[in-house]
PDB file of C-alpha atoms in Angstrom:
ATOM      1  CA  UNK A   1       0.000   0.000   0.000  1.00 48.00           C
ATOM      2  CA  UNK A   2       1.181   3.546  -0.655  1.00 59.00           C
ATOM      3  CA  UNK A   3       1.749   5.906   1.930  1.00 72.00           C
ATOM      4  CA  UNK A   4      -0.227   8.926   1.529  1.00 81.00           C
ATOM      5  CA  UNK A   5       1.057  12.612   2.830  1.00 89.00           C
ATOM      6  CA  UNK A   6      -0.316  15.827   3.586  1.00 94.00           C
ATOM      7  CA  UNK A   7      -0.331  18.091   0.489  1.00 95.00           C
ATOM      8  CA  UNK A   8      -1.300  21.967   0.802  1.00 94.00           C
ATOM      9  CA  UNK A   9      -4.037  22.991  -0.938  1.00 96.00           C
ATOM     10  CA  UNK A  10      -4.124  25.741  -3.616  1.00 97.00           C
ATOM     11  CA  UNK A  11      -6.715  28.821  -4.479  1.00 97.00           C
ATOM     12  CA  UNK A  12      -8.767  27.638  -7.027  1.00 98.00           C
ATOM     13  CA  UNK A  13     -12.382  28.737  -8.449  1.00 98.00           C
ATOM     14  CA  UNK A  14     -15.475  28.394  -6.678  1.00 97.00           C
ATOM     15  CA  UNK A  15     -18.603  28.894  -8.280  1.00 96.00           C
ATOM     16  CA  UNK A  16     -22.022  28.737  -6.199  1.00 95.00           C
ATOM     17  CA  UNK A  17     -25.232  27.415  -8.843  1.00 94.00           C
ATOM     18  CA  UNK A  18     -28.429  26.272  -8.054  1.00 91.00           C
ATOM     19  CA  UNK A  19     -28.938  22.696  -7.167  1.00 91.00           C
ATOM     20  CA  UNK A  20     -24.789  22.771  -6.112  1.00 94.00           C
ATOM     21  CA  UNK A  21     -21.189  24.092  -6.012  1.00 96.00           C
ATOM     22  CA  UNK A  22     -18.802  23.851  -8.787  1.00 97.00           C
ATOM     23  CA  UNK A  23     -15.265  23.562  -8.219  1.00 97.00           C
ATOM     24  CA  UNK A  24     -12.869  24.536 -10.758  1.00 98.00           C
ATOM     25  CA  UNK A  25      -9.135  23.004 -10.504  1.00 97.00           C
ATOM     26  CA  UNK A  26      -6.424  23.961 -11.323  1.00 97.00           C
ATOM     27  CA  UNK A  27      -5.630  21.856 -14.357  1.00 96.00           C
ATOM     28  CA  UNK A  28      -8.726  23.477 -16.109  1.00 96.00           C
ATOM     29  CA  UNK A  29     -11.124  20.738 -14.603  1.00 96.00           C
ATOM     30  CA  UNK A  30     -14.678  21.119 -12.885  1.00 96.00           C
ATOM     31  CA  UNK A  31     -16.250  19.302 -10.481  1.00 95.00           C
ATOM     32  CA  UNK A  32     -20.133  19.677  -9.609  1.00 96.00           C
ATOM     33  CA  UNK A  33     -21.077  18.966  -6.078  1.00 95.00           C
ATOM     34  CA  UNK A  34     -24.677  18.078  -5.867  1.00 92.00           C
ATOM     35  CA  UNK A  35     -27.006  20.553  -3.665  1.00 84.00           C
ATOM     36  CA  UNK A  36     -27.633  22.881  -1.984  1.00 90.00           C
ATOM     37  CA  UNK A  37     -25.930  22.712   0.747  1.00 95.00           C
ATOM     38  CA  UNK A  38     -27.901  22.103   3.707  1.00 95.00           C
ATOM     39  CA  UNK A  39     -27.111  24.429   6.644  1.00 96.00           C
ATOM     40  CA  UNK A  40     -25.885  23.095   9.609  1.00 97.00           C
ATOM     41  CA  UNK A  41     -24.787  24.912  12.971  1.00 96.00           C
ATOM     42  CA  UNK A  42     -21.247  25.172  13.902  1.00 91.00           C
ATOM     43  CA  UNK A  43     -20.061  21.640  13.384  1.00 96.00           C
ATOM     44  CA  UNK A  44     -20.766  18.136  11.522  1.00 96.00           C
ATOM     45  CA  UNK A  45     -19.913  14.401  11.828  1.00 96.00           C
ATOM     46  CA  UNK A  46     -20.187  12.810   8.423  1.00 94.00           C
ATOM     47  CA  UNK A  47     -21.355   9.207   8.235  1.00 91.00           C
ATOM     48  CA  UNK A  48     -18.590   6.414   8.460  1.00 91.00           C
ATOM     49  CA  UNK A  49     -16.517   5.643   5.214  1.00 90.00           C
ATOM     50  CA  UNK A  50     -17.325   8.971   3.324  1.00 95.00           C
ATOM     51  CA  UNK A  51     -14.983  10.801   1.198  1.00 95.00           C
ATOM     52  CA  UNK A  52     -14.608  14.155   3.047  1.00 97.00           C
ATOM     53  CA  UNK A  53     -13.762  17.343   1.111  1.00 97.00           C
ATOM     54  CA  UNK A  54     -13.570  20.264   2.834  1.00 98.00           C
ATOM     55  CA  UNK A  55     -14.332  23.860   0.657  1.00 98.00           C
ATOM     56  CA  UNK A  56     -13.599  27.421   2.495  1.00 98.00           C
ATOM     57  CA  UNK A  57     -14.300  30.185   0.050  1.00 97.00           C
ATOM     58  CA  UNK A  58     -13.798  33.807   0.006  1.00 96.00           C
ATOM     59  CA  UNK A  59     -16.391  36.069   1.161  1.00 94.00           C
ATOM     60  CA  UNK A  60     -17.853  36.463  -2.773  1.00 94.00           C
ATOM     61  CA  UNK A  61     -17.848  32.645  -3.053  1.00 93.00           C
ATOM     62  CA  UNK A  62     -15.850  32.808  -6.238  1.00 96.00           C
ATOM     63  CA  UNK A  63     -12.327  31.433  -5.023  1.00 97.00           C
ATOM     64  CA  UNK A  64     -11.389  29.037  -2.260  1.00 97.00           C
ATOM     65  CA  UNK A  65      -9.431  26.305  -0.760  1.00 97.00           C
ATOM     66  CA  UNK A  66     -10.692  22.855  -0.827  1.00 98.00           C
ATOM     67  CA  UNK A  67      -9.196  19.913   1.637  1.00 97.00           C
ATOM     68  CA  UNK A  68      -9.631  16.012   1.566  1.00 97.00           C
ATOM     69  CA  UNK A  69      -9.537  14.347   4.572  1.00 96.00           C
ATOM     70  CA  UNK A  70      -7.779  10.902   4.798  1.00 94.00           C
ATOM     71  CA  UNK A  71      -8.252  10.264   0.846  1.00 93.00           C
ATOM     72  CA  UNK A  72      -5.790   7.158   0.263  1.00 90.00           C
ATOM     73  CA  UNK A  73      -6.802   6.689  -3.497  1.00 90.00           C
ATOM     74  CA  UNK A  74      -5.736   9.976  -4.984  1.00 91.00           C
ATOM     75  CA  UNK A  75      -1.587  10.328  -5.562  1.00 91.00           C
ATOM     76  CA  UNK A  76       0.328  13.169  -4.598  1.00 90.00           C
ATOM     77  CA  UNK A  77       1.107  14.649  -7.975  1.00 90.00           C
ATOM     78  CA  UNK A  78      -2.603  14.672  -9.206  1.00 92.00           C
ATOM     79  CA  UNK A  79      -3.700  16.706  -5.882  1.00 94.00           C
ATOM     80  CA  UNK A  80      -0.554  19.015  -6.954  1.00 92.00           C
ATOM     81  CA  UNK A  81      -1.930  19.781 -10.445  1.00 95.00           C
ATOM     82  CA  UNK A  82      -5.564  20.094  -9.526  1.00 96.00           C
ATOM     83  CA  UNK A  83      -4.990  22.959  -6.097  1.00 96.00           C
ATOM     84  CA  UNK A  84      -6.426  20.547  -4.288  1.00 97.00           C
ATOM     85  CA  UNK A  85      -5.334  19.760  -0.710  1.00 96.00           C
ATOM     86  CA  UNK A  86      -5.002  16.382   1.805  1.00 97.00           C
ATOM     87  CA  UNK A  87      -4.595  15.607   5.547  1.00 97.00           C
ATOM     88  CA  UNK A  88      -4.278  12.703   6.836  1.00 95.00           C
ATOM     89  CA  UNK A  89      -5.755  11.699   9.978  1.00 94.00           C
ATOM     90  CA  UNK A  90      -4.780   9.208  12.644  1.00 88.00           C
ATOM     91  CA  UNK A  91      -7.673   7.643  14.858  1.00 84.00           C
ATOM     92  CA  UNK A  92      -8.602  10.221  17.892  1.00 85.00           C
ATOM     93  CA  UNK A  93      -6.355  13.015  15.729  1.00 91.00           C
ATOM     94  CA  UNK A  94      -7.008  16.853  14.964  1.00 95.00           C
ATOM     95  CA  UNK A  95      -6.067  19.043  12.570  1.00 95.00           C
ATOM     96  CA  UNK A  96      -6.324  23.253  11.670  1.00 96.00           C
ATOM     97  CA  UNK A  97      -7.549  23.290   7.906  1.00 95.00           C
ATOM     98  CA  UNK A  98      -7.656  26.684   7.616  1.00 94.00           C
ATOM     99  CA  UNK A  99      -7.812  29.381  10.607  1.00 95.00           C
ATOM    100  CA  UNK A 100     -11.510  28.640  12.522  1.00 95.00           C
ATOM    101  CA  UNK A 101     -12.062  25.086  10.847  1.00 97.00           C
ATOM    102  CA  UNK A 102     -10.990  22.240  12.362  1.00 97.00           C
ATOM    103  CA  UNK A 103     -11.219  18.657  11.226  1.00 98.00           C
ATOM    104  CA  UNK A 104     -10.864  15.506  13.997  1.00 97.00           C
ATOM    105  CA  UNK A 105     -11.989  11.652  13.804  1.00 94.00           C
ATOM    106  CA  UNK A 106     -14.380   9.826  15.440  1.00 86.00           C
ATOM    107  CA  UNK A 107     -14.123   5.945  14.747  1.00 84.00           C
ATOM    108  CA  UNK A 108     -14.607   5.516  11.018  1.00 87.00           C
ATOM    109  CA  UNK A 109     -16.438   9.552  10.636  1.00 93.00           C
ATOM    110  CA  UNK A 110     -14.870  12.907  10.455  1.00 96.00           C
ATOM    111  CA  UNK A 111     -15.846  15.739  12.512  1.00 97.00           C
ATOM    112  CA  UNK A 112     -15.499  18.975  10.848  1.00 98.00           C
ATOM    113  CA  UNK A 113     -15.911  22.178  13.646  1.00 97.00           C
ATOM    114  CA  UNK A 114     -15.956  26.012  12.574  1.00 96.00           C
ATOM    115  CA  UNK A 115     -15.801  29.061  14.167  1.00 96.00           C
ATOM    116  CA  UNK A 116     -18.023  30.568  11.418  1.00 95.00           C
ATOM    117  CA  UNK A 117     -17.135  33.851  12.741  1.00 93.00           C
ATOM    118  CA  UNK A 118     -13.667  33.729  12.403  1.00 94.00           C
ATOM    119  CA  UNK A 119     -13.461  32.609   8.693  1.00 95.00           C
ATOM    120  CA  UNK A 120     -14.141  35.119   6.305  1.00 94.00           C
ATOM    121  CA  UNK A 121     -16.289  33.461   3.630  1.00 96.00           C
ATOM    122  CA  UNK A 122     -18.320  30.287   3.641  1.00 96.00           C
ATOM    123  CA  UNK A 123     -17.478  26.668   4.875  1.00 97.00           C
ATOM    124  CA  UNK A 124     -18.838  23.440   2.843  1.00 97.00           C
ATOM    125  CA  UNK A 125     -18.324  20.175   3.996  1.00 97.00           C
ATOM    126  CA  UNK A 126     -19.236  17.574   1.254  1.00 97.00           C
ATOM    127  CA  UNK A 127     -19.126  13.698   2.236  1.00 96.00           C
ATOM    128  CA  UNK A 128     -19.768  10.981  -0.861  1.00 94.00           C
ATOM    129  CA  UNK A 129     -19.328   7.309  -1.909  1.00 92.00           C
ATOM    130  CA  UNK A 130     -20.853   5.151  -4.697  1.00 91.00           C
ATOM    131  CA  UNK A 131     -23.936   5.299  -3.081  1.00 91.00           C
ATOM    132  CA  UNK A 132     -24.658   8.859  -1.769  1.00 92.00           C
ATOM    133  CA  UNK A 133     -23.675  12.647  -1.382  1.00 93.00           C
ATOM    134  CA  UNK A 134     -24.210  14.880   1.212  1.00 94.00           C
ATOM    135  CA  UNK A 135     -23.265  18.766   1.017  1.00 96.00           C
ATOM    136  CA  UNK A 136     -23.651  20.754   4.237  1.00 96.00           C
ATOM    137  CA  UNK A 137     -22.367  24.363   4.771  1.00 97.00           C
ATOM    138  CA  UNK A 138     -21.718  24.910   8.142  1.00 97.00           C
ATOM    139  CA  UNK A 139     -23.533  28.595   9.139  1.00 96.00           C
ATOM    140  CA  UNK A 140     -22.855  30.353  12.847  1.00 92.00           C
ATOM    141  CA  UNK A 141     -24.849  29.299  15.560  1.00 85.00           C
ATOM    142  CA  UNK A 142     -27.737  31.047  16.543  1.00 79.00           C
ATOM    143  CA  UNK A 143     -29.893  31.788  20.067  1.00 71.00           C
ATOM    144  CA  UNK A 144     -33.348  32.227  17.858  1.00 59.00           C
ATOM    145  CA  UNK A 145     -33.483  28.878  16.243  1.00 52.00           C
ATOM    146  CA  UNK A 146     -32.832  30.597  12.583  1.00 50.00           C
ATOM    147  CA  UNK A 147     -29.879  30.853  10.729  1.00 47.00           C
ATOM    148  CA  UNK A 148     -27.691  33.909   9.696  1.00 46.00           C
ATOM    149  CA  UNK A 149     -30.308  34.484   6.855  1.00 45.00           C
ATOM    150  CA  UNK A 150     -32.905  34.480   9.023  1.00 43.00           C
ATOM    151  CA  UNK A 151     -34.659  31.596   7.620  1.00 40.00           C
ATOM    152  CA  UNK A 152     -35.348  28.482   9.972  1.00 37.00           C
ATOM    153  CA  UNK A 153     -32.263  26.466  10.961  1.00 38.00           C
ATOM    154  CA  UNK A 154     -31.558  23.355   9.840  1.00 36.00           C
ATOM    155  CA  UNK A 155     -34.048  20.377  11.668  1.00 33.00           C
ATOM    156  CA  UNK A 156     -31.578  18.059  11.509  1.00 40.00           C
ATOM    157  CA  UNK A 157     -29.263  17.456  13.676  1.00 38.00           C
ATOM    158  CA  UNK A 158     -25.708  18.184  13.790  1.00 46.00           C
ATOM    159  CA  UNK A 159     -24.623  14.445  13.556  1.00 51.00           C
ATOM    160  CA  UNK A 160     -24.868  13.155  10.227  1.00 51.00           C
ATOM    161  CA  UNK A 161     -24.715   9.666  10.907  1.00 45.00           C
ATOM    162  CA  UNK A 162     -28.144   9.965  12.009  1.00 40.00           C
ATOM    163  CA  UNK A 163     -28.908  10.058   8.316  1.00 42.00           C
TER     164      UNK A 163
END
């Protein structure tokens, strides 16, 4: 098996459609991530054996950094070319993706946790496999049970393995 490393991510484009996100790499590639998002406070726990990617954008939603967490099938050069980033995780580990979001493990799920305040731009967690995909943006807490928007907050709850 091939050992798999950390690789920094790159800016690439960002661009926010209905029904999803596209993500444009580097090497002149896009990628559609199915939507919308569905907003969840603060933090999320994805379902066991997902592929994580985690997107932080720019406050206009046009550019942004985008993170997998604990992808063993993708080599080091391709994640070079495309902008796209990788941490690897250990079981019980933690890492800073970007300043305010914060990625950990729980058995076979990731956690990702924001400080929504302290990032300047929007925070999408998307977790996939052959069978399903999930997209969540993760929006500030709130006292009034409605979102930053001020539309109702998400129902559901912040642990996605519930799903």
């Amino acid at each position: 098996m091939t050992t798999r490393s950390n690789v920094a991510p790159s800016t690439i484009g960002v661009d926010l459609v209905d029904g999803g996100v596209v993500v444009q790499y580097l090497d002149g590639r896009e990628v559609f991530y199915h939507g919308p998002p569905k907003p969840v406070e603060g933090s999320i726990t994805t379902p066991p054996g997902k592929d994580v990617h985690v997107l932080v954008t720019d406050p206009d939603g046009v550019e942004g950094v985008m993170t997998y967490v604990n992808d063993r099938d993708t080599h080091d050069g391709i994640l070079e070319t495309t902008g796209v980033g990788r941490v690897m995780l250990e079981s019980d580990d933690e890492e800073v993706l970007y300043p305010g979001v914060t990625v950990s493990t729980e058995g076979y799920s990731i956690r990702v946790e924001a400080d929504v305040s302290a990032v300047d731009g929007r925070i999408f967690v998307f977790a996939e496999d052959e069978l399903s995909e999930h997209a969540y943006e993760l929006v500030a807490e709130t006292d009034d049970g409605e979102d930053e928007d001020g539309g109702e907050a998400a129902a559901e709850p912040t642990d996605a393995t519930e799903e």
